[in-house]
Tab-separated table of C-alpha atoms and ligand atoms in Angstrom:
chain	number	residue	atom	x	y	z
A	1	MET	CA	100.411	116.180	88.733
A	2	ASN	CA	103.942	116.637	87.359
A	3	LEU	CA	103.592	116.222	83.564
A	4	ALA	CA	107.348	116.443	82.949
A	5	ARG	CA	107.890	113.414	85.197
A	6	ILE	CA	105.134	111.466	83.451
A	7	HIS	CA	106.781	112.136	80.056
A	8	SER	CA	110.256	111.181	81.272
A	9	LYS	CA	109.144	107.931	82.992
A	10	PRO	CA	105.834	106.799	81.435
A	11	ASN	CA	106.235	103.141	82.521
A	12	LEU	CA	106.807	104.142	86.124
A	13	TYR	CA	103.759	106.375	85.992
A	14	ILE	CA	101.549	103.609	84.524
A	15	LYS	CA	102.796	101.164	87.172
A	16	SER	CA	102.027	103.533	90.057
A	17	LEU	CA	98.615	104.339	88.563
A	18	GLU	CA	97.913	100.618	88.213
A	19	LYS	CA	98.942	100.066	91.860
A	20	ALA	CA	96.715	102.918	93.055
A	21	ILE	CA	93.718	101.453	91.162
A	22	LEU	CA	94.340	97.940	92.543
A	23	ASP	CA	94.779	99.290	96.101
A	24	THR	CA	91.515	101.195	95.851
A	25	ALA	CA	89.761	98.068	94.551
A	26	GLY	CA	91.385	96.165	97.442
A	27	THR	CA	89.879	98.515	100.028
A	28	PHE	CA	86.433	97.924	98.465
A	29	LEU	CA	86.928	94.175	98.954
A	30	LEU	CA	87.408	94.843	102.654
A	31	ARG	CA	83.812	95.955	103.033
A	32	GLY	CA	81.986	93.285	105.038
A	33	TRP	CA	85.281	91.686	106.135
A	34	LYS	CA	84.527	89.028	108.777
A	35	GLN	CA	86.757	88.794	111.831
A	36	ILE	CA	87.362	85.663	113.866
A	37	GLU	CA	88.495	85.181	117.439
A	38	LYS	CA	92.300	85.045	117.240
A	39	GLU	CA	94.764	83.971	119.920
A	40	ASN	CA	96.898	86.999	120.920
A	41	VAL	CA	96.436	88.447	117.425
A	42	GLU	CA	94.500	91.690	116.957
A	43	ILE	CA	94.041	94.328	114.314
A	44	VAL	CA	96.095	97.489	114.544
A	45	ASP	CA	94.993	100.622	116.398
A	46	ASP	CA	96.679	104.020	116.663
A	47	THR	CA	98.052	103.397	120.167
A	48	VAL	CA	100.376	100.607	118.950
A	49	LEU	CA	101.636	102.405	115.806
A	50	PRO	CA	104.852	103.826	117.391
A	51	GLU	CA	105.838	100.297	118.462
A	52	ILE	CA	105.111	98.923	114.982
A	53	LEU	CA	107.188	101.673	113.352
A	54	ARG	CA	110.069	100.779	115.690
A	55	ILE	CA	109.818	97.051	114.859
A	56	GLN	CA	109.657	97.842	111.108
A	57	ALA	CA	112.726	100.097	111.278
A	58	GLU	CA	114.616	97.422	113.217
A	59	GLY	CA	113.647	94.665	110.766
A	60	PHE	CA	114.343	96.342	107.422
A	61	GLU	CA	116.976	98.604	105.874
A	62	LYS	CA	114.307	100.818	104.333
A	63	LYS	CA	111.957	102.634	106.700
A	64	ARG	CA	108.371	102.741	105.451
A	65	ARG	CA	106.877	105.075	108.034
A	66	GLY	CA	104.484	106.899	105.685
A	67	GLU	CA	103.218	103.743	103.976
A	68	ILE	CA	102.653	101.951	107.286
A	69	ILE	CA	100.662	104.853	108.732
A	70	LYS	CA	98.604	104.980	105.504
A	71	ASP	CA	97.977	101.206	105.591
A	72	SER	CA	96.888	101.394	109.239
A	73	ASN	CA	93.900	103.399	107.943
A	74	LYS	CA	93.343	101.933	104.505
A	75	PHE	CA	93.882	98.227	105.295
A	76	ARG	CA	93.110	98.348	109.038
A	77	ASN	CA	91.127	95.063	109.081
A	78	ILE	CA	94.025	93.110	107.598
A	79	PHE	CA	96.864	94.870	109.450
A	80	TYR	CA	97.496	92.403	112.274
A	81	VAL	CA	99.592	92.670	115.417
A	82	ILE	CA	100.682	89.887	117.742
A	83	LYS	CA	100.998	90.492	121.452
A	84	SER	CA	102.820	88.838	124.316
A	85	GLN	CA	101.759	89.828	127.825
A	86	ASN	CA	99.800	92.713	126.329
A	87	LYS	CA	102.860	94.107	124.499
A	88	VAL	CA	103.071	94.247	120.705
A	89	VAL	CA	105.898	91.967	119.539
A	90	GLY	CA	105.228	91.888	115.790
A	91	TYR	CA	102.982	92.856	112.910
A	92	CYS	CA	101.856	91.601	109.514
A	93	ILE	CA	100.267	93.809	106.836
A	94	TYR	CA	98.282	92.343	103.959
A	95	HIS	CA	96.871	94.040	100.862
A	96	LEU	CA	93.933	92.568	98.956
A	97	LYS	CA	94.159	92.160	95.184
A	98	PRO	CA	91.135	91.519	93.016
A	99	THR	CA	91.934	89.266	90.062
A	100	PHE	CA	89.979	87.903	87.139
A	101	SER	CA	90.562	84.448	85.706
A	102	ARG	CA	88.676	81.814	83.719
A	103	ARG	CA	86.888	80.986	86.985
A	104	GLY	CA	85.734	84.612	87.285
A	105	PHE	CA	86.430	87.170	90.001
A	106	GLU	CA	88.847	86.062	92.736
A	107	LYS	CA	90.369	87.571	95.857
A	108	LYS	CA	94.110	87.264	96.451
A	109	ALA	CA	96.084	88.655	99.384
A	110	VAL	CA	99.706	89.758	99.370
A	111	ILE	CA	101.834	90.025	102.507
A	112	TYR	CA	103.124	93.555	102.209
A	113	SER	CA	105.289	93.553	105.345
A	114	ILE	CA	105.917	91.292	108.347
A	115	ALA	CA	108.382	91.636	111.198
A	116	ILE	CA	108.866	90.433	114.755
A	117	ASP	CA	110.650	92.430	117.476
A	118	ARG	CA	114.307	91.259	117.500
A	119	LYS	CA	114.086	90.203	121.176
A	120	PHE	CA	111.117	87.919	120.406
A	121	ARG	CA	112.333	86.177	117.241
A	122	SER	CA	112.619	82.378	116.894
A	123	LYS	CA	109.978	81.864	119.564
A	124	GLY	CA	107.120	80.998	117.221
A	125	PHE	CA	105.467	84.441	117.098
A	126	GLY	CA	105.898	84.858	113.319
A	127	LYS	CA	104.358	81.460	112.638
A	128	ARG	CA	101.416	82.039	114.988
A	129	LEU	CA	100.784	85.498	113.479
A	130	LEU	CA	100.678	84.027	109.964
A	131	GLU	CA	98.540	81.043	110.920
A	132	GLU	CA	95.939	83.123	112.749
A	133	SER	CA	95.681	85.787	110.043
A	134	ILE	CA	95.543	83.167	107.268
A	135	ARG	CA	92.621	81.463	109.050
A	136	GLU	CA	90.772	84.747	108.736
A	137	MET	CA	91.781	85.099	105.054
A	138	LYS	CA	90.226	81.690	104.386
A	139	LEU	CA	86.991	82.603	106.157
A	140	ASN	CA	86.793	85.649	103.870
A	141	SER	CA	87.190	83.517	100.708
A	142	VAL	CA	90.711	84.668	99.855
A	143	LEU	CA	91.887	82.132	97.301
A	144	THR	CA	95.661	82.587	97.505
A	145	VAL	CA	98.153	84.387	99.737
A	146	PHE	CA	101.440	85.365	98.103
A	147	LEU	CA	104.573	87.344	98.954
A	148	TYR	CA	108.052	88.230	97.727
A	149	VAL	CA	111.109	87.426	99.822
A	150	ASN	CA	114.810	88.062	99.212
A	151	VAL	CA	116.565	84.752	98.323
A	152	ASN	CA	119.074	85.439	101.129
A	153	ASN	CA	116.477	85.967	103.863
A	154	THR	CA	116.695	82.460	105.341
A	155	PRO	CA	114.646	83.075	108.549
A	156	ALA	CA	111.752	84.472	106.508
A	157	ILE	CA	111.919	81.722	103.846
A	158	LYS	CA	111.912	79.067	106.607
A	159	LEU	CA	108.948	80.752	108.301
A	160	TYR	CA	106.957	80.781	105.044
A	161	GLU	CA	107.878	77.162	104.215
A	162	LYS	CA	106.822	76.028	107.696
A	163	THR	CA	103.495	77.823	107.156
A	164	GLY	CA	102.934	75.953	103.872
A	165	PHE	CA	104.072	78.493	101.257
A	166	LEU	CA	105.810	77.206	98.132
A	167	VAL	CA	108.282	79.002	95.865
A	168	VAL	CA	106.533	79.586	92.522
A	169	LYS	CA	109.157	81.690	90.741
A	170	GLU	CA	112.335	83.723	91.116
A	171	VAL	CA	112.339	87.396	90.108
A	172	GLU	CA	115.064	90.013	89.761
A	173	ASN	CA	115.127	93.687	90.736
A	174	LEU	CA	111.856	93.594	92.674
A	175	CYS	CA	113.265	93.471	96.213
A	176	GLY	CA	115.958	96.022	95.245
A	177	GLN	CA	118.403	96.808	92.444
A	178	ASN	CA	120.275	93.631	91.369
A	179	GLU	CA	118.599	91.650	94.145
A	180	ARG	CA	116.842	88.340	93.547
A	181	CYS	CA	113.712	87.287	95.362
A	182	TYR	CA	111.285	84.405	95.410
A	183	LYS	CA	107.585	84.720	94.833
A	184	MET	CA	105.989	82.333	97.330
A	185	GLU	CA	102.370	81.286	97.346
A	186	LEU	CA	99.927	79.511	99.630
A	187	LYS	CA	96.698	78.238	98.078
A	188	LEU	CA	93.797	78.279	100.535
A	189	PHE	CA	91.215	76.472	98.367
B	1	LIG	C1	111.209	86.535	109.395
B	1	LIG	C2	110.696	86.745	110.815
B	1	LIG	C3	109.364	87.501	110.744
B	1	LIG	C4	110.461	85.360	111.463
B	1	LIG	O1	109.724	85.512	112.667
B	1	LIG	P1	109.977	84.577	113.948
B	1	LIG	O2	108.959	84.881	114.966
B	1	LIG	O3	111.384	84.684	114.364
B	1	LIG	O4	109.726	83.116	113.314
B	1	LIG	P2	109.219	81.831	114.142
B	1	LIG	O5	109.886	81.787	115.465
B	1	LIG	O6	107.737	81.766	114.128
B	1	LIG	O7	109.807	80.661	113.246
B	1	LIG	C5	109.062	79.998	112.247
B	1	LIG	C6	109.918	78.915	111.617
B	1	LIG	O8	110.970	79.518	110.873
B	1	LIG	C7	112.228	78.980	111.235
B	1	LIG	N1	113.169	80.059	111.583
B	1	LIG	C8	112.901	81.197	112.271
B	1	LIG	N2	114.032	81.935	112.397
B	1	LIG	C9	115.011	81.240	111.788
B	1	LIG	C10	116.400	81.473	111.581
B	1	LIG	N3	117.004	82.570	112.051
B	1	LIG	N4	117.110	80.546	110.888
B	1	LIG	C11	116.518	79.415	110.410
B	1	LIG	N5	115.198	79.141	110.569
B	1	LIG	C12	114.467	80.033	111.251
B	1	LIG	C13	112.053	78.119	112.456
B	1	LIG	O9	112.605	76.863	112.189
B	1	LIG	C14	110.564	78.030	112.682
B	1	LIG	O10	110.085	76.739	112.432
B	1	LIG	P3	109.733	75.743	113.677
B	1	LIG	O11	108.598	76.393	114.402
B	1	LIG	O12	109.336	74.474	113.040
B	1	LIG	O13	110.968	75.657	114.468
B	1	LIG	C15	111.714	87.520	111.678
B	1	LIG	O14	112.976	86.888	111.575
B	1	LIG	C16	111.875	88.993	111.311
B	1	LIG	O15	111.151	89.855	111.810
B	1	LIG	N6	112.834	89.303	110.408
B	1	LIG	C17	113.079	90.695	109.965
B	1	LIG	C18	112.006	91.194	109.004
B	1	LIG	C19	111.890	90.293	107.783
B	1	LIG	O16	112.871	89.829	107.216
B	1	LIG	N7	110.620	90.069	107.360
B	1	LIG	C20	110.296	89.228	106.200
B	1	LIG	C21	110.366	90.014	104.952
B	1	LIG	S1	109.908	89.044	103.545
């Protein structure tokens, strides 16, 4: 542990510690996760990882190779891929977040990353991937699914709206320095 870095950026350190604790709690929530029969949607396995890394790199400016490989182990049950003719054409990674409210303990899911192979976009794969995975979230008593999307990412915003997500707030500097994004939410119960 680099103590000098902790002293120079204590807020950053607390935030990353908080994230690590929540992620660990999230993996506990995955114990006993129930899977349903899904049309052309499966959970990730190591053989399809190179294809997923390619689709991620094509879909986003920032490559997240290390994080995606880590998630394929840690959040395997909620790291979904969609296939067409047995070929992976997209993926969607969720993280689970335990929350406490007046109603008690609740499970929320956040869409950490989603992308469809450029050659297969606008053909309904993104929508099917979300619908199938969200069906499974509901079966597992996830109360809300939320995500953050750049205000300029029209294809993604349209996809989320068509799937039933609503904009709940606008935030700055979360999707990048001086960038604005929407927090969007879908209530399942
Ligand atoms: C966002 C993304 C996943 C959408 O996937 P997709 O498979 O192309 O989306 P779908 O074909 O299922 O479209 C779903 C809805 O969104 C709308 N939509 C999709 N692409 C659109 C576009 N380029 N412009 C406007 N609307 C669009 C469609 O109207 C469609 O609704 P419909 O079925 O009623 O016609 C895809 O564009 C992508 O991988 N982008 C790069 C990565 C990214 O930005 N991820 C999101 C980060 S928050």
